[in-house]
Every structure is written in C-alpha cells, then in structure tokens.
Short mmCIF file of C-alpha atoms and ligand atoms in Angstrom, two decimals:
data_model
loop_
_atom_site.label_atom_id
_atom_site.label_comp_id
_atom_site.label_asym_id
_atom_site.label_seq_id
_atom_site.Cartn_x
_atom_site.Cartn_y
_atom_site.Cartn_z
CA MET A 1313 33.51 -103.04 -34.96
CA PRO A 1314 34.09 -101.56 -38.46
CA HIS A 1315 33.01 -97.95 -38.73
CA LYS A 1316 29.85 -97.17 -40.60
CA ARG A 1317 28.39 -94.50 -42.82
CA ILE A 1318 25.32 -93.42 -40.88
CA LEU A 1319 22.43 -91.17 -41.93
CA VAL A 1320 20.63 -89.29 -39.15
CA THR A 1321 17.43 -87.58 -40.33
CA GLY A 1322 16.43 -84.76 -37.99
CA GLY A 1323 20.10 -84.63 -36.97
CA ALA A 1324 20.13 -80.88 -36.24
CA GLY A 1325 17.33 -81.22 -33.68
CA PHE A 1326 17.56 -81.74 -29.95
CA ILE A 1327 18.02 -85.55 -29.78
CA GLY A 1328 19.48 -85.85 -33.29
CA SER A 1329 22.40 -83.51 -32.57
CA HIS A 1330 23.36 -85.48 -29.43
CA LEU A 1331 23.12 -88.69 -31.46
CA CYS A 1332 25.37 -87.28 -34.24
CA GLU A 1333 27.97 -86.37 -31.58
CA THR A 1334 27.94 -89.87 -30.08
CA LEU A 1335 28.15 -91.60 -33.46
CA LEU A 1336 31.13 -89.42 -34.44
CA GLU A 1337 32.84 -90.14 -31.10
CA GLN A 1338 32.48 -93.85 -31.93
CA GLY A 1339 34.48 -93.20 -35.13
CA ASN A 1340 31.63 -93.36 -37.65
CA GLU A 1341 30.95 -91.19 -40.68
CA VAL A 1342 27.75 -89.20 -40.07
CA ILE A 1343 25.42 -87.55 -42.56
CA CYS A 1344 23.03 -85.21 -40.77
CA LEU A 1345 19.95 -84.51 -42.91
CA ASP A 1346 17.54 -81.83 -41.72
CA ASN A 1347 15.20 -79.16 -43.11
CA LEU A 1348 15.91 -76.92 -40.08
CA PHE A 1349 12.20 -76.52 -39.22
CA THR A 1350 12.81 -76.97 -35.48
CA GLY A 1351 16.47 -77.94 -35.73
CA ARG A 1352 19.26 -75.37 -35.46
CA LYS A 1353 22.66 -75.07 -37.05
CA GLU A 1354 24.02 -74.03 -33.61
CA ASN A 1355 23.33 -77.59 -32.41
CA ILE A 1356 25.81 -79.00 -34.92
CA SER A 1357 28.15 -76.06 -35.66
CA HIS A 1358 30.91 -77.62 -33.51
CA LEU A 1359 30.79 -80.76 -35.70
CA MET A 1360 31.12 -78.98 -39.05
CA ASP A 1361 34.94 -79.09 -39.10
CA ASN A 1362 35.00 -82.85 -38.58
CA PRO A 1363 35.84 -84.48 -41.95
CA ARG A 1364 33.62 -87.46 -41.00
CA PHE A 1365 30.56 -85.16 -40.59
CA GLU A 1366 28.36 -83.81 -43.36
CA PHE A 1367 25.23 -81.64 -43.13
CA VAL A 1368 22.62 -81.93 -45.87
CA GLN A 1369 19.70 -79.49 -45.86
CA HIS A 1370 16.83 -81.58 -47.18
CA ASP A 1371 13.18 -82.36 -46.43
CA VAL A 1372 12.29 -86.03 -45.83
CA THR A 1373 8.98 -85.54 -47.66
CA GLU A 1374 11.20 -85.58 -50.78
CA PRO A 1375 13.05 -88.78 -51.80
CA ILE A 1376 16.56 -89.24 -50.42
CA TYR A 1377 19.41 -90.49 -52.61
CA MET A 1378 22.71 -91.49 -50.99
CA GLU A 1379 24.73 -94.48 -49.83
CA CYS A 1380 24.75 -95.53 -46.18
CA ASP A 1381 24.99 -98.56 -43.87
CA GLN A 1382 22.60 -97.41 -41.13
CA ILE A 1383 19.77 -94.90 -40.82
CA TYR A 1384 18.28 -93.29 -37.72
CA ASN A 1385 14.97 -91.65 -38.68
CA LEU A 1386 14.27 -88.77 -36.29
CA ALA A 1387 12.95 -86.11 -38.67
CA CYS A 1388 9.69 -84.77 -37.22
CA PRO A 1389 8.90 -81.84 -34.92
CA ALA A 1390 8.32 -83.31 -31.44
CA SER A 1391 6.84 -80.42 -29.47
CA PRO A 1392 3.01 -80.10 -29.58
CA PRO A 1393 2.96 -76.38 -30.60
CA HIS A 1394 5.46 -77.10 -33.39
CA TYR A 1395 3.86 -80.26 -34.77
CA GLN A 1396 0.41 -78.62 -34.55
CA HIS A 1397 1.64 -75.53 -36.43
CA ASP A 1398 1.19 -77.32 -39.79
CA PRO A 1399 -0.50 -80.66 -39.02
CA ILE A 1400 -0.73 -81.76 -42.65
CA LYS A 1401 3.00 -81.26 -43.05
CA THR A 1402 3.57 -83.24 -39.81
CA ALA A 1403 1.57 -86.17 -41.19
CA LYS A 1404 3.53 -85.99 -44.47
CA THR A 1405 6.84 -85.86 -42.60
CA ASN A 1406 5.94 -88.99 -40.65
CA VAL A 1407 4.46 -91.01 -43.50
CA LEU A 1408 6.46 -89.87 -46.55
CA GLY A 1409 9.59 -89.63 -44.40
CA ALA A 1410 9.16 -93.27 -43.32
CA LEU A 1411 8.52 -94.37 -46.92
CA HIS A 1412 11.63 -92.57 -48.12
CA VAL A 1413 14.01 -93.88 -45.46
CA LEU A 1414 12.59 -97.40 -45.88
CA GLY A 1415 13.05 -97.22 -49.66
CA LEU A 1416 16.61 -96.03 -49.12
CA ALA A 1417 17.27 -98.81 -46.56
CA LYS A 1418 15.90 -101.39 -48.99
CA ARG A 1419 18.17 -100.22 -51.83
CA CYS A 1420 21.31 -99.84 -49.67
CA ARG A 1421 20.53 -102.90 -47.49
CA ALA A 1422 20.92 -100.56 -44.53
CA ARG A 1423 19.63 -101.19 -41.02
CA VAL A 1424 17.03 -98.51 -40.22
CA LEU A 1425 15.82 -97.32 -36.80
CA GLN A 1426 12.57 -95.44 -36.33
CA ALA A 1427 12.21 -92.87 -33.55
CA SER A 1428 8.66 -93.74 -32.56
CA THR A 1429 7.00 -92.40 -29.47
CA SER A 1430 4.99 -93.08 -26.32
CA GLU A 1431 2.29 -91.05 -28.12
CA VAL A 1432 1.36 -94.27 -29.98
CA TYR A 1433 -0.30 -95.20 -26.64
CA GLY A 1434 -2.41 -91.99 -26.80
CA ASP A 1435 -4.14 -91.13 -23.51
CA PRO A 1436 -3.40 -94.56 -22.04
CA GLU A 1437 -5.97 -96.60 -20.14
CA VAL A 1438 -3.27 -99.10 -19.14
CA HIS A 1439 -0.69 -97.81 -16.69
CA PRO A 1440 2.29 -98.12 -16.85
CA GLN A 1441 2.59 -98.82 -20.59
CA PRO A 1442 4.18 -102.06 -21.88
CA GLU A 1443 4.94 -102.50 -25.58
CA GLY A 1444 2.02 -104.94 -25.94
CA TYR A 1445 -0.53 -102.21 -25.10
CA ARG A 1446 -2.14 -101.03 -28.35
CA GLY A 1447 -3.06 -97.58 -27.18
CA TYR A 1448 -6.03 -95.26 -26.93
CA VAL A 1449 -5.56 -92.60 -29.60
CA ASN A 1450 -8.04 -90.02 -30.90
CA PRO A 1451 -7.81 -90.33 -34.71
CA HIS A 1452 -9.11 -86.80 -35.42
CA GLY A 1453 -7.90 -84.55 -32.59
CA ILE A 1454 -5.18 -81.93 -32.58
CA ARG A 1455 -2.49 -84.47 -31.57
CA SER A 1456 -3.54 -87.00 -34.24
CA CYS A 1457 -1.24 -85.72 -36.99
CA TYR A 1458 1.66 -86.72 -34.76
CA ASP A 1459 0.22 -89.77 -32.96
CA GLU A 1460 -1.38 -91.38 -36.00
CA GLY A 1461 1.53 -90.29 -38.21
CA LYS A 1462 3.92 -92.14 -35.89
CA ARG A 1463 1.58 -95.15 -35.76
CA MET A 1464 1.45 -95.27 -39.58
CA ALA A 1465 5.24 -95.01 -39.68
CA GLU A 1466 5.46 -98.07 -37.40
CA THR A 1467 3.05 -99.90 -39.75
CA LEU A 1468 5.24 -99.06 -42.75
CA PHE A 1469 8.38 -100.21 -40.94
CA PHE A 1470 6.84 -103.59 -40.15
CA ASP A 1471 5.39 -103.97 -43.67
CA TYR A 1472 8.77 -103.25 -45.29
CA HIS A 1473 10.28 -105.77 -42.90
CA ARG A 1474 7.71 -108.48 -43.75
CA GLN A 1475 7.39 -107.72 -47.46
CA HIS A 1476 10.97 -106.81 -48.38
CA GLY A 1477 13.06 -108.14 -45.50
CA VAL A 1478 14.28 -104.66 -44.52
CA ASP A 1479 16.32 -104.76 -41.30
CA ILE A 1480 14.23 -102.54 -38.99
CA LYS A 1481 14.49 -101.39 -35.37
CA VAL A 1482 11.68 -99.45 -33.67
CA VAL A 1483 12.09 -97.54 -30.40
CA ARG A 1484 9.23 -95.82 -28.60
CA ILE A 1485 10.71 -92.78 -26.91
CA PHE A 1486 9.11 -91.35 -23.76
CA ASN A 1487 9.51 -87.66 -22.78
CA THR A 1488 13.18 -86.78 -23.15
CA TYR A 1489 14.87 -83.53 -22.11
CA GLY A 1490 18.28 -81.91 -21.87
CA PRO A 1491 20.62 -79.29 -23.31
CA LYS A 1492 20.05 -78.25 -26.94
CA MET A 1493 16.29 -78.11 -26.63
CA ARG A 1494 15.14 -74.84 -28.15
CA PRO A 1495 14.37 -72.14 -25.57
CA ASP A 1496 11.07 -71.62 -27.45
CA ASP A 1497 10.49 -75.36 -27.93
CA GLY A 1498 7.18 -75.21 -26.03
CA ARG A 1499 7.61 -78.50 -24.18
CA VAL A 1500 7.25 -78.54 -20.45
CA VAL A 1501 10.87 -78.84 -19.28
CA SER A 1502 12.23 -76.03 -21.45
CA ASN A 1503 9.17 -73.84 -20.72
CA PHE A 1504 9.45 -74.22 -16.93
CA ILE A 1505 13.22 -73.67 -16.86
CA MET A 1506 13.16 -70.61 -19.15
CA GLN A 1507 10.24 -69.11 -17.19
CA ALA A 1508 11.94 -69.76 -13.84
CA LEU A 1509 15.27 -68.30 -14.99
CA LYS A 1510 13.62 -65.19 -16.42
CA GLY A 1511 11.43 -64.69 -13.33
CA GLU A 1512 8.28 -65.09 -15.44
CA ASP A 1513 5.15 -66.95 -14.39
CA VAL A 1514 5.48 -70.73 -14.67
CA THR A 1515 2.61 -71.98 -16.84
CA VAL A 1516 0.98 -75.15 -15.50
CA TYR A 1517 -1.63 -76.54 -17.89
CA GLY A 1518 -4.79 -77.98 -16.29
CA ASP A 1519 -4.54 -78.77 -12.57
CA GLY A 1520 -0.95 -79.95 -12.99
CA ARG A 1521 -1.76 -83.44 -11.70
CA GLN A 1522 -1.12 -85.12 -15.07
CA THR A 1523 2.08 -87.16 -15.04
CA ARG A 1524 5.06 -87.73 -17.33
CA SER A 1525 8.29 -89.74 -17.00
CA PHE A 1526 11.37 -87.77 -17.99
CA CYS A 1527 14.48 -89.32 -19.52
CA TYR A 1528 17.78 -87.42 -19.77
CA VAL A 1529 19.07 -87.25 -23.33
CA SER A 1530 22.39 -89.11 -22.77
CA ASP A 1531 20.48 -92.12 -21.42
CA LEU A 1532 18.16 -92.06 -24.43
CA VAL A 1533 21.00 -91.86 -26.97
CA ASP A 1534 22.68 -94.80 -25.24
CA GLY A 1535 19.45 -96.79 -25.60
CA MET A 1536 19.08 -95.86 -29.27
CA THR A 1537 22.63 -96.91 -30.21
CA ARG A 1538 22.23 -100.15 -28.24
CA MET A 1539 19.04 -100.84 -30.18
CA MET A 1540 20.82 -100.20 -33.49
CA GLY A 1541 23.46 -102.73 -32.44
CA SER A 1542 20.97 -105.31 -31.12
CA ARG A 1543 20.78 -108.90 -32.33
CA ASP A 1544 19.49 -109.76 -35.82
CA GLY A 1545 15.76 -110.36 -35.84
CA PHE A 1546 15.01 -108.18 -32.79
CA THR A 1547 12.87 -105.44 -34.31
CA GLY A 1548 11.15 -104.01 -31.23
CA PRO A 1549 9.08 -101.98 -30.72
CA VAL A 1550 10.91 -101.31 -27.49
CA ASN A 1551 10.13 -98.59 -24.94
CA LEU A 1552 12.98 -96.21 -24.04
CA GLY A 1553 12.24 -93.93 -21.13
CA ASN A 1554 12.86 -93.30 -17.47
CA PRO A 1555 10.20 -94.94 -15.27
CA GLY A 1556 10.39 -92.19 -12.62
CA GLU A 1557 6.93 -90.59 -12.81
CA PHE A 1558 6.16 -86.99 -11.77
CA THR A 1559 3.17 -84.67 -11.84
CA MET A 1560 3.65 -81.35 -13.64
CA LEU A 1561 3.20 -79.62 -10.27
CA GLU A 1562 6.06 -81.67 -8.82
CA LEU A 1563 8.19 -80.79 -11.84
CA ALA A 1564 7.37 -77.08 -11.52
CA LYS A 1565 8.29 -77.06 -7.82
CA LEU A 1566 11.53 -78.93 -8.47
CA VAL A 1567 12.52 -76.45 -11.20
CA LEU A 1568 11.75 -73.52 -8.87
CA ASP A 1569 13.86 -75.12 -6.11
CA LEU A 1570 16.80 -75.91 -8.36
CA THR A 1571 16.86 -72.47 -9.99
CA GLY A 1572 16.15 -70.62 -6.73
CA SER A 1573 13.53 -68.70 -8.69
CA ARG A 1574 10.70 -66.72 -7.12
CA SER A 1575 8.45 -67.13 -10.15
CA LYS A 1576 4.77 -67.83 -9.42
CA LEU A 1577 2.79 -70.79 -10.76
CA VAL A 1578 -0.12 -69.81 -13.01
CA TYR A 1579 -2.73 -72.21 -14.30
CA LYS A 1580 -3.67 -72.32 -18.02
CA PRO A 1581 -6.28 -74.46 -19.80
CA LEU A 1582 -5.33 -78.08 -20.44
CA PRO A 1583 -4.82 -78.65 -24.19
CA GLN A 1584 -7.20 -81.10 -25.92
CA ASP A 1585 -6.31 -84.81 -25.59
CA ASP A 1586 -3.41 -84.10 -23.22
CA PRO A 1587 -2.57 -87.56 -21.78
CA ALA A 1588 -3.39 -87.84 -18.06
CA GLN A 1589 -0.56 -90.24 -17.20
CA ARG A 1590 2.47 -91.80 -18.79
CA ARG A 1591 5.17 -94.17 -17.57
CA PRO A 1592 7.13 -96.77 -19.53
CA VAL A 1593 7.60 -100.42 -18.69
CA ILE A 1594 11.26 -100.92 -19.66
CA ASP A 1595 11.75 -104.64 -18.93
CA LEU A 1596 12.17 -105.46 -22.62
CA ALA A 1597 14.94 -102.86 -23.05
CA GLY A 1598 16.61 -104.31 -19.94
CA ARG A 1599 16.49 -107.88 -21.26
CA GLU A 1600 17.37 -107.25 -24.91
CA LEU A 1601 19.65 -104.23 -24.70
CA GLY A 1602 21.00 -104.41 -21.14
CA TRP A 1603 19.75 -100.83 -20.88
CA GLU A 1604 18.32 -98.75 -18.09
CA PRO A 1605 18.48 -95.01 -17.51
CA THR A 1606 21.07 -93.77 -15.02
CA VAL A 1607 20.52 -90.00 -14.71
CA PRO A 1608 18.07 -88.96 -11.96
CA LEU A 1609 15.66 -86.12 -12.81
CA GLU A 1610 17.31 -83.67 -10.43
CA ASP A 1611 20.80 -84.19 -11.98
CA GLY A 1612 19.47 -83.93 -15.53
CA LEU A 1613 17.52 -80.79 -14.68
CA LEU A 1614 20.63 -79.15 -13.20
CA LEU A 1615 22.56 -79.81 -16.42
CA THR A 1616 19.68 -78.42 -18.48
CA ILE A 1617 19.32 -75.36 -16.23
CA ARG A 1618 23.04 -74.65 -16.67
CA TYR A 1619 22.62 -74.85 -20.47
CA PHE A 1620 19.71 -72.40 -20.56
CA GLY A 1621 21.41 -70.17 -17.97
CA ASN A 1622 24.49 -69.86 -20.19
CA MET A 1623 22.27 -69.14 -23.16
CA LEU A 1624 20.53 -66.32 -21.31
CA ALA A 1625 23.82 -64.93 -20.02
CA SER A 1626 25.20 -64.73 -23.56
CA GLY A 1627 21.96 -63.32 -24.99
CA SER A 1628 21.88 -66.06 -27.64
CA GLU A 1629 18.30 -67.15 -26.93
CA GLU A 1630 16.83 -64.33 -29.07
P1 NAD B 2388 13.23 -81.69 -32.51
O1 NAD B 2388 12.04 -80.95 -32.99
O2 NAD B 2388 14.28 -80.96 -31.76
O3 NAD B 2388 13.96 -82.43 -33.71
C1 NAD B 2388 13.32 -82.82 -34.89
C2 NAD B 2388 14.24 -82.52 -36.06
O4 NAD B 2388 13.61 -82.95 -37.28
C3 NAD B 2388 14.51 -81.03 -36.22
O5 NAD B 2388 15.88 -80.81 -36.42
C4 NAD B 2388 13.70 -80.63 -37.45
O6 NAD B 2388 14.22 -79.51 -38.13
C5 NAD B 2388 13.75 -81.91 -38.24
N1 NAD B 2388 12.64 -82.04 -39.20
C6 NAD B 2388 11.32 -81.83 -38.97
N2 NAD B 2388 10.61 -82.05 -40.10
C7 NAD B 2388 11.51 -82.41 -41.06
C8 NAD B 2388 11.39 -82.74 -42.44
N3 NAD B 2388 10.19 -82.76 -43.06
N4 NAD B 2388 12.51 -83.04 -43.13
C9 NAD B 2388 13.74 -83.01 -42.52
N5 NAD B 2388 13.90 -82.70 -41.22
C10 NAD B 2388 12.80 -82.41 -40.50
O7 NAD B 2388 12.67 -82.91 -31.64
P2 NAD B 2388 13.41 -84.04 -30.80
O8 NAD B 2388 12.89 -83.96 -29.43
O9 NAD B 2388 14.87 -84.01 -31.04
O10 NAD B 2388 12.78 -85.35 -31.46
C11 NAD B 2388 13.50 -86.13 -32.39
C12 NAD B 2388 12.66 -87.35 -32.77
O11 NAD B 2388 12.39 -88.13 -31.61
C13 NAD B 2388 11.30 -86.99 -33.39
O12 NAD B 2388 11.02 -87.92 -34.42
C14 NAD B 2388 10.34 -87.19 -32.24
O13 NAD B 2388 9.06 -87.54 -32.70
C15 NAD B 2388 11.00 -88.33 -31.48
N6 NAD B 2388 10.58 -88.33 -30.08
C16 NAD B 2388 11.06 -87.37 -29.22
C17 NAD B 2388 10.62 -87.36 -27.91
C18 NAD B 2388 11.12 -86.35 -26.90
O14 NAD B 2388 10.65 -86.34 -25.78
N7 NAD B 2388 12.08 -85.51 -27.20
C19 NAD B 2388 9.68 -88.29 -27.47
C20 NAD B 2388 9.19 -89.22 -28.39
C21 NAD B 2388 9.66 -89.24 -29.68
N1 UDP B 2389 2.72 -78.51 -19.84
C1 UDP B 2389 2.55 -77.56 -18.86
N2 UDP B 2389 3.07 -76.32 -19.05
C2 UDP B 2389 3.78 -75.99 -20.15
C3 UDP B 2389 3.98 -76.95 -21.16
C4 UDP B 2389 3.42 -78.22 -20.97
O1 UDP B 2389 1.93 -77.82 -17.83
O2 UDP B 2389 4.24 -74.82 -20.24
C5 UDP B 2389 2.18 -79.86 -19.62
C6 UDP B 2389 1.39 -80.43 -20.80
O3 UDP B 2389 0.02 -80.04 -20.72
C7 UDP B 2389 1.56 -81.92 -20.59
C8 UDP B 2389 2.96 -82.04 -19.96
O4 UDP B 2389 3.27 -80.73 -19.48
O5 UDP B 2389 0.63 -82.41 -19.67
C9 UDP B 2389 4.03 -82.45 -20.95
O6 UDP B 2389 3.92 -81.61 -22.08
P1 UDP B 2389 4.97 -81.63 -23.27
O7 UDP B 2389 4.45 -80.72 -24.32
O8 UDP B 2389 6.34 -81.41 -22.74
O9 UDP B 2389 4.96 -83.14 -23.78
P2 UDP B 2389 3.78 -84.18 -24.16
O10 UDP B 2389 2.46 -83.64 -23.74
O11 UDP B 2389 3.90 -84.35 -25.63
O12 UDP B 2389 4.14 -85.37 -23.37
#
C-alpha cells in the first residue's frame, strides 16, 4: 500500500499518541495537530526526531490549512472533568472541529474518520448497545456539551457525505484505557490505579454497581486503522469496544488485587446523568473489519499499572 500523509487531530492525547506511533510504524507521514489542552508533549516527544513526523500546535476551532490524504479527528477532551471544565469550548471543539476537518477533507479529497463515542447512546435503555440504537441523551445536562457535540459531529459527517460526497468513516469508541493517560485525567481507570499505587482512598462514585466495558488502547487503535482502510462506501457508524462488562466495584477490587494495595474504597456522590450500564455490540466491526479485541482487562490493567508505577517512581507525575 502506498504511504500516506495523515493528519491526526488530538494526536498528543492518550489515544492520538498511540495512533501516531502506529501510523509511523506503518511507514506513513504523520502530522499531529493538538492545542495541548489535555494532550502532552511527553506523549509524542519520542516521535519528534522522526523526519516523517510533524507536530503542529493548533486549535481545531480555527480553520486548518494543509495537504493530506487521510484525517483522523480525535481532538476533544474525553474525560468528564476535563470536558465539563469549559463546556462551551467543548461544544465548539466538537462542532467547529468537525466542520473544519470536513472542509479540509472536501478540498483535499481526503478520507476522514471521526472518533465518535458510546456517549451518543446517553444513559442507554437498550442493553447492550447496537449501532441502530438511537440513544437516550439529556440535551441540557452537564454531559450534553460532549454527548450532543459528538452527535452533531456525526450529523455533519453524514451531511458532508451526502451533500458533497466526502469519504467519511465514523467509529463509536467505548471506554478505552492504557498507558499515556494523564495521571490527573479523572477517568475511572487512571483514578483507581493512581489512588491504589499511592495508598490513597479509592473513590467509587454512587454504589459502584454501574457498569462499563473497557477496551485496551492497542485493540482500539487496530480497530481505527482497520476502519480507515475499510471498503469504499462503508461509512459506519461502527462500535469499537470490548464487550467484557464490569461494575465499578469489580474494577476497584481488581485494581487493588493487581497492585497489592491496601487502599480503602470510599463512596462519593454519583455525578449527574452518569450512565448506569454500557456494553457494545461489536458484530458489525467483526463482519466489516474482521476486528475483535484481544487484550483481557487483567492484562491491560497490568500494563497500565506498570506505566503509572514507573511514572511515580521517576517523580514525573507532578
Ligand atoms: P485525550 O483528552 O487524552 O485526548 C484529546 C486530545 O485532543 C488532547 O491531546 C487535547 O489536547 C486535544 N484537544 C482538545 N481540544 C482541542 C482543540 N480544540 N483543538 C486541538 N486539539 C484539542 O482523550 P482520548 O481518550 O485520547 O480521546 C481521544 C478522542 O477519542 C476524543 O475525541 C474522545 O472523545 C474519543 N473517545 C475516547 C474514548 C476513551 O475512552 N478514551 C471513548 C470515546 C471516545
Ligand atoms: N468513576 C468512579 N470513580 C472515579 C471516576 C469515575 O467510580 O474516580 C465512575 C463514574 O461515575 C462512571 C465510571 O466510573 O460510572 C466511568 O467513568 P469515566 O469518567 O471513566 O467514564 P464515562 O463515565 O465517561 O464512561
């Protein structure tokens, strides 16, 4: 396959930096565009010497001018405390960011992939969630800037496809974890591991019986690149996630076991609109992409624990 010039927005973030690595390993030229709101230069510092890698500090709410063959649009804070920090900015990032990458894709005739989310299903009343489920989303709650922003981005992708023939691909990502998450990211896996390693109380929100399905980052990146390479005319949306479903209490106990920590569980109030359950149906990804996740939760957690352990040992989490 000829090598491509690929733009990754949000490329200095958790998933984006793994994606940049994989695309470079495949021999491509990669432009990582990021405003460094939640992304970190440390995530990509080892790529800076590669002549096929370029970092551009830029905000996707501003137009983007460059030449490229493919675009992965990941720019958007993903952790609830971070996307709720400035909800209006989060909405702009989702909507203006989508408009800008779609405009760029139209001009360059580039294939463009949107990192959508299981949050488009809201607090789902259908379980597990297939792509055909239209969701149950609060349009004016504290998660709406993200959920509705991502839904509007999907709308724009499909309208550019219908109206201008833009070559789109939409993946709906379910909870993904792994090395390179920020220690202060605020999502459950990084919170529990950091708390367990530091011997601090492990904060379970609500009664801890809500569920999530956790996908290790290498599996997700494999699914995303397969989707980018999928047959003409297959737009998705397609779910990418690991169907193994766990309560937050089960996750907390597993993290305590794997770290050997003696931290205590403490219960905190459940945030507003926190989904009660979430698990992907991944049959479509299996059929169209030949994809299924391969890393069990315990193995992925051990790799993530080692990453945060090294970070603490070197004092670089400050
Ligand atoms: P992350 O916060 O680590 O990465 C997001 C990146 O986007 C960061 O580098 C951040 O600096 C950058 N960014 C934010 N706003 C920007 C802007 N206005 N202009 C330019 N860059 C901007 O989160 P992540 O977990 O790596 O998520 C990446 C993408 O995948 C996001 O779009 C997220 O919505 C989506 N997603 C992630 C998950 C998950 O579980 N990790 C689940 C569903 C969807
Ligand atoms: N959660 C928790 N303790 C934490 C952080 C999160 O119990 O320290 C819970 C949160 O209420 C939610 C689940 O873990 O039910 C997943 O939260 P996260 O923010 O990781 O992702 P999302 O809610 O966006 O799926």
